[in-house]
Amino acid sequence: MGQCKYDSNGALVMHWNVRGINSHLHSLQQFISDKNPVIVCLQETLLREKQSVNLCRYHLVRKHSDMASARGVATAIKPGIPYTINDFVDISIPPTTYVTSLFTLNITQLE
C-alpha cells in the first residue's frame, strides 16, 4: 500500500500509486475505514470518465485524461473538509510520450 504521513496538526495524509483503483478498492476502503485519513492522494487510477467509485463517503476529486498514455489521478477528501478546486491540466513531458493529469486543491480548514 502507499505511504502515510501526519502533518503538523496530526492529520493523516496518504498517497498511493494504485495502478488501477478497482483492483485495490476493498483494501483502500478498509484502510480509510481503519485509519480515517483526512486526504488520500491516488495516482494511476485507470478510471474512465463514466466510472464511479465509492470511498467511504469521502468526496472524490478526480481527473481522467482522454489521452491514452495518461492514467488518471484522484484525491479523496474526508467529509466536512472544505476545499476548492484550483485547476485541472494535462502535462506532457517531451521528448517522451509520458503524460500526467494534475489538479491542485485549496484545503481551507482541517477538522
mmCIF file of N, CA, C and O in Angstrom:
data_model
loop_
_atom_site.group_PDB
_atom_site.id
_atom_site.type_symbol
_atom_site.label_atom_id
_atom_site.label_comp_id
_atom_site.label_asym_id
_atom_site.label_seq_id
_atom_site.Cartn_x
_atom_site.Cartn_y
_atom_site.Cartn_z
ATOM 1 N N MET A 1 0.849 -1.179 0.000
ATOM 2 C CA MET A 1 0.000 0.000 0.000
ATOM 3 C C MET A 1 0.885 1.229 0.000
ATOM 4 O O MET A 1 2.085 1.133 0.148
ATOM 5 N N GLY A 2 0.280 2.394 -0.132
ATOM 6 C CA GLY A 2 1.010 3.657 -0.237
ATOM 7 C C GLY A 2 1.660 4.084 1.055
ATOM 8 O O GLY A 2 1.757 3.326 2.012
ATOM 9 N N GLN A 3 2.083 5.329 1.079
ATOM 10 C CA GLN A 3 2.747 5.885 2.246
ATOM 11 C C GLN A 3 1.807 6.820 2.987
ATOM 12 O O GLN A 3 0.979 7.491 2.378
ATOM 13 N N CYS A 4 1.966 6.857 4.300
ATOM 14 C CA CYS A 4 1.133 7.711 5.138
ATOM 15 C C CYS A 4 2.027 8.669 5.909
ATOM 16 O O CYS A 4 3.103 8.293 6.364
ATOM 17 N N LYS A 5 1.548 9.890 6.046
ATOM 18 C CA LYS A 5 2.291 10.885 6.817
ATOM 19 C C LYS A 5 1.298 11.705 7.616
ATOM 20 O O LYS A 5 0.182 11.941 7.178
ATOM 21 N N TYR A 6 1.741 12.142 8.785
ATOM 22 C CA TYR A 6 0.939 13.041 9.597
ATOM 23 C C TYR A 6 1.476 14.451 9.405
ATOM 24 O O TYR A 6 2.684 14.662 9.428
ATOM 25 N N ASP A 7 0.568 15.422 9.207
ATOM 26 C CA ASP A 7 1.023 16.798 9.078
ATOM 27 C C ASP A 7 1.254 17.379 10.472
ATOM 28 O O ASP A 7 1.100 16.699 11.480
ATOM 29 N N SER A 8 1.616 18.656 10.537
ATOM 30 C CA SER A 8 1.964 19.271 11.820
ATOM 31 C C SER A 8 0.766 19.359 12.769
ATOM 32 O O SER A 8 0.946 19.532 13.963
ATOM 33 N N ASN A 9 -0.447 19.218 12.254
ATOM 34 C CA ASN A 9 -1.636 19.228 13.104
ATOM 35 C C ASN A 9 -2.090 17.829 13.495
ATOM 36 O O ASN A 9 -3.108 17.653 14.129
ATOM 37 N N GLY A 10 -1.344 16.805 13.081
ATOM 38 C CA GLY A 10 -1.696 15.431 13.407
ATOM 39 C C GLY A 10 -2.695 14.804 12.450
ATOM 40 O O GLY A 10 -3.225 13.738 12.728
ATOM 41 N N ALA A 11 -2.960 15.465 11.317
ATOM 42 C CA ALA A 11 -3.900 14.923 10.342
ATOM 43 C C ALA A 11 -3.174 13.934 9.430
ATOM 44 O O ALA A 11 -2.081 14.214 8.947
ATOM 45 N N LEU A 12 -3.779 12.786 9.201
ATOM 46 C CA LEU A 12 -3.184 11.743 8.378
ATOM 47 C C LEU A 12 -3.452 12.019 6.900
ATOM 48 O O LEU A 12 -4.592 12.219 6.491
ATOM 49 N N VAL A 13 -2.377 12.014 6.110
ATOM 50 C CA VAL A 13 -2.456 12.165 4.662
ATOM 51 C C VAL A 13 -1.776 10.952 4.048
ATOM 52 O O VAL A 13 -0.683 10.571 4.463
ATOM 53 N N MET A 14 -2.425 10.344 3.065
ATOM 54 C CA MET A 14 -1.891 9.139 2.435
ATOM 55 C C MET A 14 -1.759 9.365 0.941
ATOM 56 O O MET A 14 -2.566 10.067 0.344
ATOM 57 N N HIS A 15 -0.734 8.765 0.323
ATOM 58 C CA HIS A 15 -0.669 8.736 -1.137
ATOM 59 C C HIS A 15 -0.328 7.331 -1.582
ATOM 60 O O HIS A 15 0.380 6.592 -0.900
ATOM 61 N N TRP A 16 -0.885 6.951 -2.739
ATOM 62 C CA TRP A 16 -0.726 5.588 -3.216
ATOM 63 C C TRP A 16 -0.836 5.558 -4.732
ATOM 64 O O TRP A 16 -1.801 6.062 -5.293
ATOM 65 N N ASN A 17 0.118 4.964 -5.391
ATOM 66 C CA ASN A 17 0.029 4.682 -6.816
ATOM 67 C C ASN A 17 -0.712 3.355 -6.933
ATOM 68 O O ASN A 17 -0.115 2.294 -6.828
ATOM 69 N N VAL A 18 -2.024 3.427 -7.147
ATOM 70 C CA VAL A 18 -2.862 2.228 -7.071
ATOM 71 C C VAL A 18 -2.791 1.337 -8.299
ATOM 72 O O VAL A 18 -3.151 0.170 -8.241
ATOM 73 N N ARG A 19 -2.331 1.883 -9.425
ATOM 74 C CA ARG A 19 -2.253 1.115 -10.680
ATOM 75 C C ARG A 19 -3.573 0.387 -10.960
ATOM 76 O O ARG A 19 -3.597 -0.795 -11.249
ATOM 77 N N GLY A 20 -4.640 1.143 -10.831
ATOM 78 C CA GLY A 20 -5.974 0.595 -11.067
ATOM 79 C C GLY A 20 -6.761 0.538 -9.772
ATOM 80 O O GLY A 20 -6.615 -0.412 -9.013
ATOM 81 N N ILE A 21 -7.566 1.543 -9.514
ATOM 82 C CA ILE A 21 -8.281 1.639 -8.239
ATOM 83 C C ILE A 21 -9.243 0.475 -8.035
ATOM 84 O O ILE A 21 -9.403 -0.025 -6.930
ATOM 85 N N ASN A 22 -9.870 0.010 -9.098
ATOM 86 C CA ASN A 22 -10.840 -1.077 -8.936
ATOM 87 C C ASN A 22 -10.184 -2.370 -8.473
ATOM 88 O O ASN A 22 -10.804 -3.171 -7.780
ATOM 89 N N SER A 23 -8.921 -2.576 -8.798
ATOM 90 C CA SER A 23 -8.201 -3.779 -8.364
ATOM 91 C C SER A 23 -7.892 -3.760 -6.872
ATOM 92 O O SER A 23 -7.642 -4.801 -6.274
ATOM 93 N N HIS A 24 -7.883 -2.573 -6.273
ATOM 94 C CA HIS A 24 -7.496 -2.429 -4.870
ATOM 95 C C HIS A 24 -8.582 -1.754 -4.038
ATOM 96 O O HIS A 24 -8.313 -1.282 -2.940
ATOM 97 N N LEU A 25 -9.788 -1.698 -4.558
ATOM 98 C CA LEU A 25 -10.852 -0.943 -3.913
ATOM 99 C C LEU A 25 -11.152 -1.438 -2.501
ATOM 100 O O LEU A 25 -11.282 -0.646 -1.573
ATOM 101 N N HIS A 26 -11.225 -2.748 -2.309
ATOM 102 C CA HIS A 26 -11.519 -3.280 -0.969
ATOM 103 C C HIS A 26 -10.431 -2.877 0.031
ATOM 104 O O HIS A 26 -10.740 -2.430 1.141
ATOM 105 N N SER A 27 -9.161 -3.022 -0.342
ATOM 106 C CA SER A 27 -8.051 -2.654 0.555
ATOM 107 C C SER A 27 -8.080 -1.163 0.869
ATOM 108 O O SER A 27 -7.840 -0.753 2.011
ATOM 109 N N LEU A 28 -8.355 -0.352 -0.133
ATOM 110 C CA LEU A 28 -8.410 1.090 0.060
ATOM 111 C C LEU A 28 -9.568 1.476 0.979
ATOM 112 O O LEU A 28 -9.393 2.274 1.907
ATOM 113 N N GLN A 29 -10.735 0.897 0.769
ATOM 114 C CA GLN A 29 -11.878 1.165 1.643
ATOM 115 C C GLN A 29 -11.595 0.723 3.075
ATOM 116 O O GLN A 29 -11.952 1.414 4.033
ATOM 117 N N GLN A 30 -10.937 -0.426 3.238
ATOM 118 C CA GLN A 30 -10.593 -0.914 4.575
ATOM 119 C C GLN A 30 -9.615 0.028 5.266
ATOM 120 O O GLN A 30 -9.760 0.345 6.438
ATOM 121 N N PHE A 31 -8.598 0.504 4.523
ATOM 122 C CA PHE A 31 -7.630 1.449 5.085
ATOM 123 C C PHE A 31 -8.333 2.720 5.546
ATOM 124 O O PHE A 31 -8.101 3.209 6.655
ATOM 125 N N ILE A 32 -9.190 3.268 4.688
ATOM 126 C CA ILE A 32 -9.892 4.502 5.036
ATOM 127 C C ILE A 32 -10.762 4.286 6.275
ATOM 128 O O ILE A 32 -10.782 5.123 7.186
ATOM 129 N N SER A 33 -11.440 3.167 6.340
ATOM 130 C CA SER A 33 -12.275 2.854 7.491
ATOM 131 C C SER A 33 -11.446 2.719 8.768
ATOM 132 O O SER A 33 -11.831 3.210 9.829
ATOM 133 N N ASP A 34 -10.289 2.065 8.676
ATOM 134 C CA ASP A 34 -9.437 1.827 9.844
ATOM 135 C C ASP A 34 -8.689 3.071 10.309
ATOM 136 O O ASP A 34 -8.580 3.343 11.499
ATOM 137 N N LYS A 35 -8.112 3.824 9.377
ATOM 138 C CA LYS A 35 -7.193 4.920 9.712
ATOM 139 C C LYS A 35 -7.827 6.307 9.698
ATOM 140 O O LYS A 35 -7.258 7.240 10.254
ATOM 141 N N ASN A 36 -8.967 6.467 9.013
ATOM 142 C CA ASN A 36 -9.674 7.738 8.985
ATOM 143 C C ASN A 36 -8.787 8.899 8.520
ATOM 144 O O ASN A 36 -8.704 9.924 9.190
ATOM 145 N N PRO A 37 -8.118 8.762 7.373
ATOM 146 C CA PRO A 37 -7.253 9.846 6.915
ATOM 147 C C PRO A 37 -8.060 11.066 6.492
ATOM 148 O O PRO A 37 -9.243 10.960 6.145
ATOM 149 N N VAL A 38 -7.427 12.236 6.508
ATOM 150 C CA VAL A 38 -8.071 13.457 6.060
ATOM 151 C C VAL A 38 -8.067 13.506 4.530
ATOM 152 O O VAL A 38 -9.064 13.845 3.909
ATOM 153 N N ILE A 39 -6.938 13.128 3.933
ATOM 154 C CA ILE A 39 -6.786 13.177 2.487
ATOM 155 C C ILE A 39 -6.085 11.914 2.009
ATOM 156 O O ILE A 39 -5.127 11.443 2.634
ATOM 157 N N VAL A 40 -6.558 11.371 0.879
ATOM 158 C CA VAL A 40 -5.907 10.235 0.228
ATOM 159 C C VAL A 40 -5.657 10.639 -1.230
ATOM 160 O O VAL A 40 -6.591 10.917 -1.970
ATOM 161 N N CYS A 41 -4.375 10.712 -1.620
ATOM 162 C CA CYS A 41 -3.996 11.065 -2.985
ATOM 163 C C CYS A 41 -3.693 9.781 -3.752
ATOM 164 O O CYS A 41 -2.883 8.972 -3.300
ATOM 165 N N LEU A 42 -4.338 9.623 -4.891
ATOM 166 C CA LEU A 42 -4.211 8.394 -5.668
ATOM 167 C C LEU A 42 -3.683 8.698 -7.068
ATOM 168 O O LEU A 42 -4.151 9.631 -7.721
ATOM 169 N N GLN A 43 -2.727 7.900 -7.506
ATOM 170 C CA GLN A 43 -2.181 8.024 -8.850
ATOM 171 C C GLN A 43 -2.498 6.757 -9.630
ATOM 172 O O GLN A 43 -2.666 5.695 -9.059
ATOM 173 N N GLU A 44 -2.537 6.895 -10.951
ATOM 174 C CA GLU A 44 -2.814 5.779 -11.864
ATOM 175 C C GLU A 44 -4.110 5.062 -11.489
ATOM 176 O O GLU A 44 -4.159 3.854 -11.340
ATOM 177 N N THR A 45 -5.182 5.829 -11.374
ATOM 178 C CA THR A 45 -6.476 5.251 -11.003
ATOM 179 C C THR A 45 -7.055 4.377 -12.113
ATOM 180 O O THR A 45 -7.832 3.467 -11.835
ATOM 181 N N LEU A 46 -6.701 4.660 -13.345
ATOM 182 C CA LEU A 46 -7.203 3.947 -14.524
ATOM 183 C C LEU A 46 -8.726 4.014 -14.642
ATOM 184 O O LEU A 46 -9.346 3.154 -15.251
ATOM 185 N N LEU A 47 -9.330 5.038 -14.053
ATOM 186 C CA LEU A 47 -10.771 5.217 -14.155
ATOM 187 C C LEU A 47 -11.132 5.903 -15.466
ATOM 188 O O LEU A 47 -10.417 6.781 -15.925
ATOM 189 N N ARG A 48 -12.228 5.513 -16.022
ATOM 190 C CA ARG A 48 -12.776 6.161 -17.209
ATOM 191 C C ARG A 48 -13.790 7.212 -16.755
ATOM 192 O O ARG A 48 -14.286 7.178 -15.621
ATOM 193 N N GLU A 49 -14.141 8.093 -17.640
ATOM 194 C CA GLU A 49 -14.976 9.242 -17.300
ATOM 195 C C GLU A 49 -16.278 8.857 -16.604
ATOM 196 O O GLU A 49 -16.677 9.478 -15.618
ATOM 197 N N LYS A 50 -16.945 7.829 -17.043
ATOM 198 C CA LYS A 50 -18.265 7.491 -16.504
ATOM 199 C C LYS A 50 -18.231 6.471 -15.372
ATOM 200 O O LYS A 50 -19.280 6.099 -14.852
ATOM 201 N N GLN A 51 -17.056 6.008 -14.977
ATOM 202 C CA GLN A 51 -16.961 5.063 -13.866
ATOM 203 C C GLN A 51 -17.104 5.812 -12.546
ATOM 204 O O GLN A 51 -16.540 6.882 -12.368
ATOM 205 N N SER A 52 -17.841 5.231 -11.625
ATOM 206 C CA SER A 52 -17.966 5.840 -10.300
ATOM 207 C C SER A 52 -17.317 4.935 -9.260
ATOM 208 O O SER A 52 -17.229 3.722 -9.439
ATOM 209 N N VAL A 53 -16.871 5.547 -8.178
ATOM 210 C CA VAL A 53 -16.205 4.821 -7.094
ATOM 211 C C VAL A 53 -16.725 5.383 -5.776
ATOM 212 O O VAL A 53 -16.833 6.597 -5.608
ATOM 213 N N ASN A 54 -17.037 4.511 -4.829
ATOM 214 C CA ASN A 54 -17.465 4.929 -3.501
ATOM 215 C C ASN A 54 -16.334 4.644 -2.520
ATOM 216 O O ASN A 54 -15.975 3.494 -2.300
ATOM 217 N N LEU A 55 -15.797 5.691 -1.933
ATOM 218 C CA LEU A 55 -14.726 5.538 -0.944
ATOM 219 C C LEU A 55 -15.202 6.047 0.418
ATOM 220 O O LEU A 55 -14.857 7.142 0.855
ATOM 221 N N CYS A 56 -16.028 5.269 1.052
ATOM 222 C CA CYS A 56 -16.442 5.545 2.436
ATOM 223 C C CYS A 56 -17.017 6.945 2.601
ATOM 224 O O CYS A 56 -16.702 7.632 3.569
ATOM 225 N N ARG A 57 -17.799 7.387 1.656
ATOM 226 C CA ARG A 57 -18.447 8.703 1.669
ATOM 227 C C ARG A 57 -17.466 9.865 1.565
ATOM 228 O O ARG A 57 -17.833 11.014 1.782
ATOM 229 N N TYR A 58 -16.208 9.620 1.252
ATOM 230 C CA TYR A 58 -15.255 10.705 1.016
ATOM 231 C C TYR A 58 -15.616 11.379 -0.305
ATOM 232 O O TYR A 58 -16.144 10.755 -1.220
ATOM 233 N N HIS A 59 -15.327 12.665 -0.393
ATOM 234 C CA HIS A 59 -15.500 13.391 -1.654
ATOM 235 C C HIS A 59 -14.341 12.982 -2.555
ATOM 236 O O HIS A 59 -13.181 13.045 -2.139
ATOM 237 N N LEU A 60 -14.624 12.568 -3.759
ATOM 238 C CA LEU A 60 -13.576 12.137 -4.681
ATOM 239 C C LEU A 60 -13.450 13.159 -5.799
ATOM 240 O O LEU A 60 -14.364 13.342 -6.592
ATOM 241 N N VAL A 61 -12.320 13.861 -5.802
ATOM 242 C CA VAL A 61 -11.999 14.804 -6.869
ATOM 243 C C VAL A 61 -11.039 14.070 -7.772
ATOM 244 O O VAL A 61 -9.983 13.604 -7.327
ATOM 245 N N ARG A 62 -11.387 13.953 -9.061
ATOM 246 C CA ARG A 62 -10.581 13.114 -9.932
ATOM 247 C C ARG A 62 -10.373 13.760 -11.282
ATOM 248 O O ARG A 62 -11.147 14.612 -11.702
ATOM 249 N N LYS A 63 -9.332 13.315 -11.934
ATOM 250 C CA LYS A 63 -9.005 13.790 -13.273
ATOM 251 C C LYS A 63 -8.634 12.595 -14.105
ATOM 252 O O LYS A 63 -7.679 11.902 -13.813
ATOM 253 N N HIS A 64 -9.436 12.331 -15.100
ATOM 254 C CA HIS A 64 -9.064 11.319 -16.081
ATOM 255 C C HIS A 64 -8.574 12.087 -17.301
ATOM 256 O O HIS A 64 -8.760 13.299 -17.399
ATOM 257 N N SER A 65 -7.955 11.424 -18.183
ATOM 258 C CA SER A 65 -7.489 12.085 -19.392
ATOM 259 C C SER A 65 -8.006 11.336 -20.595
ATOM 260 O O SER A 65 -8.143 10.118 -20.582
ATOM 261 N N ASP A 66 -8.289 12.090 -21.631
ATOM 262 C CA ASP A 66 -8.701 11.472 -22.886
ATOM 263 C C ASP A 66 -7.506 10.922 -23.650
ATOM 264 O O ASP A 66 -7.664 10.201 -24.625
ATOM 265 N N MET A 67 -6.301 11.248 -23.198
ATOM 266 C CA MET A 67 -5.087 10.782 -23.863
ATOM 267 C C MET A 67 -4.779 9.361 -23.397
ATOM 268 O O MET A 67 -4.835 9.062 -22.211
ATOM 269 N N ALA A 68 -4.448 8.487 -24.307
ATOM 270 C CA ALA A 68 -4.256 7.062 -23.992
ATOM 271 C C ALA A 68 -3.122 6.829 -23.003
ATOM 272 O O ALA A 68 -3.162 5.885 -22.222
ATOM 273 N N SER A 69 -2.097 7.677 -23.007
ATOM 274 C CA SER A 69 -0.949 7.436 -22.129
ATOM 275 C C SER A 69 -1.148 7.999 -20.722
ATOM 276 O O SER A 69 -0.309 7.795 -19.859
ATOM 277 N N ALA A 70 -2.241 8.704 -20.463
ATOM 278 C CA ALA A 70 -2.497 9.243 -19.129
ATOM 279 C C ALA A 70 -3.266 8.209 -18.308
ATOM 280 O O ALA A 70 -4.103 7.490 -18.830
ATOM 281 N N ARG A 71 -2.977 8.142 -17.041
ATOM 282 C CA ARG A 71 -3.544 7.106 -16.184
ATOM 283 C C ARG A 71 -4.600 7.610 -15.212
ATOM 284 O O ARG A 71 -5.331 6.838 -14.651
ATOM 285 N N GLY A 72 -4.649 8.890 -14.951
ATOM 286 C CA GLY A 72 -5.645 9.467 -14.058
ATOM 287 C C GLY A 72 -5.171 9.598 -12.627
ATOM 288 O O GLY A 72 -4.370 8.801 -12.137
ATOM 289 N N VAL A 73 -5.648 10.633 -11.970
ATOM 290 C CA VAL A 73 -5.343 10.886 -10.567
ATOM 291 C C VAL A 73 -6.642 11.207 -9.842
ATOM 292 O O VAL A 73 -7.638 11.589 -10.452
ATOM 293 N N ALA A 74 -6.633 11.036 -8.537
ATOM 294 C CA ALA A 74 -7.794 11.375 -7.717
ATOM 295 C C ALA A 74 -7.324 11.729 -6.315
ATOM 296 O O ALA A 74 -6.281 11.260 -5.861
ATOM 297 N N THR A 75 -8.108 12.553 -5.662
ATOM 298 C CA THR A 75 -7.879 12.868 -4.262
ATOM 299 C C THR A 75 -9.190 12.654 -3.523
ATOM 300 O O THR A 75 -10.226 13.198 -3.915
ATOM 301 N N ALA A 76 -9.143 11.832 -2.500
ATOM 302 C CA ALA A 76 -10.307 11.583 -1.653
ATOM 303 C C ALA A 76 -10.184 12.482 -0.432
ATOM 304 O O ALA A 76 -9.151 12.489 0.234
ATOM 305 N N ILE A 77 -11.244 13.247 -0.163
ATOM 306 C CA ILE A 77 -11.227 14.224 0.922
ATOM 307 C C ILE A 77 -12.310 13.858 1.924
ATOM 308 O O ILE A 77 -13.469 13.645 1.567
ATOM 309 N N LYS A 78 -11.903 13.795 3.178
ATOM 310 C CA LYS A 78 -12.815 13.422 4.257
ATOM 311 C C LYS A 78 -14.024 14.351 4.281
ATOM 312 O O LYS A 78 -13.884 15.569 4.113
ATOM 313 N N PRO A 79 -15.213 13.794 4.496
ATOM 314 C CA PRO A 79 -16.396 14.654 4.585
ATOM 315 C C PRO A 79 -16.223 15.726 5.666
ATOM 316 O O PRO A 79 -15.638 15.479 6.714
ATOM 317 N N GLY A 80 -16.713 16.914 5.379
ATOM 318 C CA GLY A 80 -16.622 18.018 6.334
ATOM 319 C C GLY A 80 -15.409 18.896 6.149
ATOM 320 O O GLY A 80 -15.282 19.917 6.823
ATOM 321 N N ILE A 81 -14.495 18.524 5.255
ATOM 322 C CA ILE A 81 -13.311 19.337 4.987
ATOM 323 C C ILE A 81 -13.629 20.243 3.797
ATOM 324 O O ILE A 81 -13.825 19.751 2.689
ATOM 325 N N PRO A 82 -13.693 21.564 3.995
ATOM 326 C CA PRO A 82 -13.978 22.443 2.864
ATOM 327 C C PRO A 82 -12.775 22.555 1.931
ATOM 328 O O PRO A 82 -11.635 22.582 2.377
ATOM 329 N N TYR A 83 -13.044 22.602 0.637
ATOM 330 C CA TYR A 83 -11.965 22.711 -0.350
ATOM 331 C C TYR A 83 -12.494 23.369 -1.609
ATOM 332 O O TYR A 83 -13.701 23.421 -1.838
ATOM 333 N N THR A 84 -11.570 23.867 -2.394
ATOM 334 C CA THR A 84 -11.899 24.370 -3.728
ATOM 335 C C THR A 84 -10.911 23.760 -4.717
ATOM 336 O O THR A 84 -9.764 23.484 -4.364
ATOM 337 N N ILE A 85 -11.385 23.529 -5.930
ATOM 338 C CA ILE A 85 -10.523 23.008 -6.989
ATOM 339 C C ILE A 85 -9.941 24.203 -7.735
ATOM 340 O O ILE A 85 -10.688 25.040 -8.240
ATOM 341 N N ASN A 86 -8.624 24.286 -7.791
ATOM 342 C CA ASN A 86 -7.984 25.419 -8.447
ATOM 343 C C ASN A 86 -7.900 25.250 -9.950
ATOM 344 O O ASN A 86 -8.178 26.182 -10.683
ATOM 345 N N ASP A 87 -7.481 24.096 -10.433
ATOM 346 C CA ASP A 87 -7.369 23.898 -11.875
ATOM 347 C C ASP A 87 -7.165 22.431 -12.206
ATOM 348 O O ASP A 87 -6.862 21.625 -11.346
ATOM 349 N N PHE A 88 -7.394 22.104 -13.469
ATOM 350 C CA PHE A 88 -7.138 20.773 -13.999
ATOM 351 C C PHE A 88 -6.280 20.953 -15.244
ATOM 352 O O PHE A 88 -6.628 21.743 -16.114
ATOM 353 N N VAL A 89 -5.178 20.239 -15.337
ATOM 354 C CA VAL A 89 -4.334 20.331 -16.528
ATOM 355 C C VAL A 89 -3.759 18.969 -16.870
ATOM 356 O O VAL A 89 -3.610 18.111 -16.008
ATOM 357 N N ASP A 90 -3.448 18.768 -18.135
ATOM 358 C CA ASP A 90 -2.665 17.623 -18.588
ATOM 359 C C ASP A 90 -1.289 18.146 -18.956
ATOM 360 O O ASP A 90 -1.172 19.162 -19.643
ATOM 361 N N ILE A 91 -0.261 17.474 -18.496
ATOM 362 C CA ILE A 91 1.109 17.904 -18.753
ATOM 363 C C ILE A 91 1.824 16.820 -19.546
ATOM 364 O O ILE A 91 1.828 15.660 -19.147
ATOM 365 N N SER A 92 2.423 17.206 -20.647
ATOM 366 C CA SER A 92 3.241 16.301 -21.446
ATOM 367 C C SER A 92 4.699 16.673 -21.223
ATOM 368 O O SER A 92 5.053 17.847 -21.238
ATOM 369 N N ILE A 93 5.536 15.678 -21.005
ATOM 370 C CA ILE A 93 6.946 15.927 -20.725
ATOM 371 C C ILE A 93 7.776 15.442 -21.905
ATOM 372 O O ILE A 93 8.068 14.252 -22.003
ATOM 373 N N PRO A 94 8.135 16.348 -22.845
ATOM 374 C CA PRO A 94 8.924 15.949 -24.022
ATOM 375 C C PRO A 94 10.317 15.502 -23.603
ATOM 376 O O PRO A 94 10.795 15.954 -22.569
ATOM 377 N N PRO A 95 11.008 14.679 -24.308
ATOM 378 C CA PRO A 95 10.644 14.113 -25.603
ATOM 379 C C PRO A 95 9.870 12.802 -25.476
ATOM 380 O O PRO A 95 9.595 12.157 -26.468
ATOM 381 N N THR A 96 9.507 12.406 -24.277
ATOM 382 C CA THR A 96 8.776 11.147 -24.103
ATOM 383 C C THR A 96 7.297 11.352 -24.408
ATOM 384 O O THR A 96 6.839 12.474 -24.629
ATOM 385 N N THR A 97 6.548 10.303 -24.371
ATOM 386 C CA THR A 97 5.104 10.402 -24.544
ATOM 387 C C THR A 97 4.400 10.359 -23.195
ATOM 388 O O THR A 97 3.198 10.191 -23.123
ATOM 389 N N TYR A 98 5.163 10.511 -22.122
ATOM 390 C CA TYR A 98 4.598 10.477 -20.778
ATOM 391 C C TYR A 98 3.671 11.667 -20.582
ATOM 392 O O TYR A 98 4.014 12.805 -20.854
ATOM 393 N N VAL A 99 2.481 11.410 -20.124
ATOM 394 C CA VAL A 99 1.502 12.461 -19.857
ATOM 395 C C VAL A 99 0.969 12.242 -18.456
ATOM 396 O O VAL A 99 0.729 11.116 -18.033
ATOM 397 N N THR A 100 0.792 13.314 -17.730
ATOM 398 C CA THR A 100 0.202 13.206 -16.403
ATOM 399 C C THR A 100 -0.950 14.177 -16.282
ATOM 400 O O THR A 100 -0.973 15.210 -16.940
ATOM 401 N N SER A 101 -1.905 13.835 -15.482
ATOM 402 C CA SER A 101 -3.011 14.735 -15.165
ATOM 403 C C SER A 101 -2.750 15.309 -13.787
ATOM 404 O O SER A 101 -2.288 14.619 -12.890
ATOM 405 N N LEU A 102 -3.054 16.571 -13.632
ATOM 406 C CA LEU A 102 -2.716 17.262 -12.403
ATOM 407 C C LEU A 102 -3.833 18.206 -12.026
ATOM 408 O O LEU A 102 -4.434 18.852 -12.890
ATOM 409 N N PHE A 103 -4.142 18.273 -10.763
ATOM 410 C CA PHE A 103 -5.015 19.336 -10.269
ATOM 411 C C PHE A 103 -4.521 19.762 -8.902
ATOM 412 O O PHE A 103 -3.800 19.026 -8.233
ATOM 413 N N THR A 104 -4.854 20.945 -8.516
ATOM 414 C CA THR A 104 -4.481 21.435 -7.192
ATOM 415 C C THR A 104 -5.749 21.773 -6.428
ATOM 416 O O THR A 104 -6.743 22.222 -6.989
ATOM 417 N N LEU A 105 -5.694 21.532 -5.138
ATOM 418 C CA LEU A 105 -6.818 21.810 -4.258
ATOM 419 C C LEU A 105 -6.380 22.821 -3.208
ATOM 420 O O LEU A 105 -5.220 22.823 -2.779
ATOM 421 N N ASN A 106 -7.286 23.627 -2.799
ATOM 422 C CA ASN A 106 -7.049 24.506 -1.686
ATOM 423 C C ASN A 106 -7.897 24.009 -0.521
ATOM 424 O O ASN A 106 -9.115 24.129 -0.549
ATOM 425 N N ILE A 107 -7.237 23.389 0.447
ATOM 426 C CA ILE A 107 -7.945 22.899 1.639
ATOM 427 C C ILE A 107 -8.013 24.067 2.599
ATOM 428 O O ILE A 107 -6.985 24.561 3.066
ATOM 429 N N THR A 108 -9.210 24.519 2.920
ATOM 430 C CA THR A 108 -9.343 25.751 3.672
ATOM 431 C C THR A 108 -9.344 25.573 5.187
ATOM 432 O O THR A 108 -9.134 26.507 5.914
ATOM 433 N N GLN A 109 -9.582 24.349 5.640
ATOM 434 C CA GLN A 109 -9.623 24.134 7.085
ATOM 435 C C GLN A 109 -9.592 22.639 7.367
ATOM 436 O O GLN A 109 -10.263 21.870 6.701
ATOM 437 N N LEU A 110 -8.819 22.237 8.350
ATOM 438 C CA LEU A 110 -8.839 20.850 8.792
ATOM 439 C C LEU A 110 -9.642 20.753 10.072
ATOM 440 O O LEU A 110 -9.577 21.622 10.927
ATOM 441 N N GLU A 111 -10.418 19.680 10.187
ATOM 442 C CA GLU A 111 -11.210 19.469 11.416
ATOM 443 C C GLU A 111 -10.299 19.119 12.564
ATOM 444 O O GLU A 111 -9.294 18.488 12.418
#
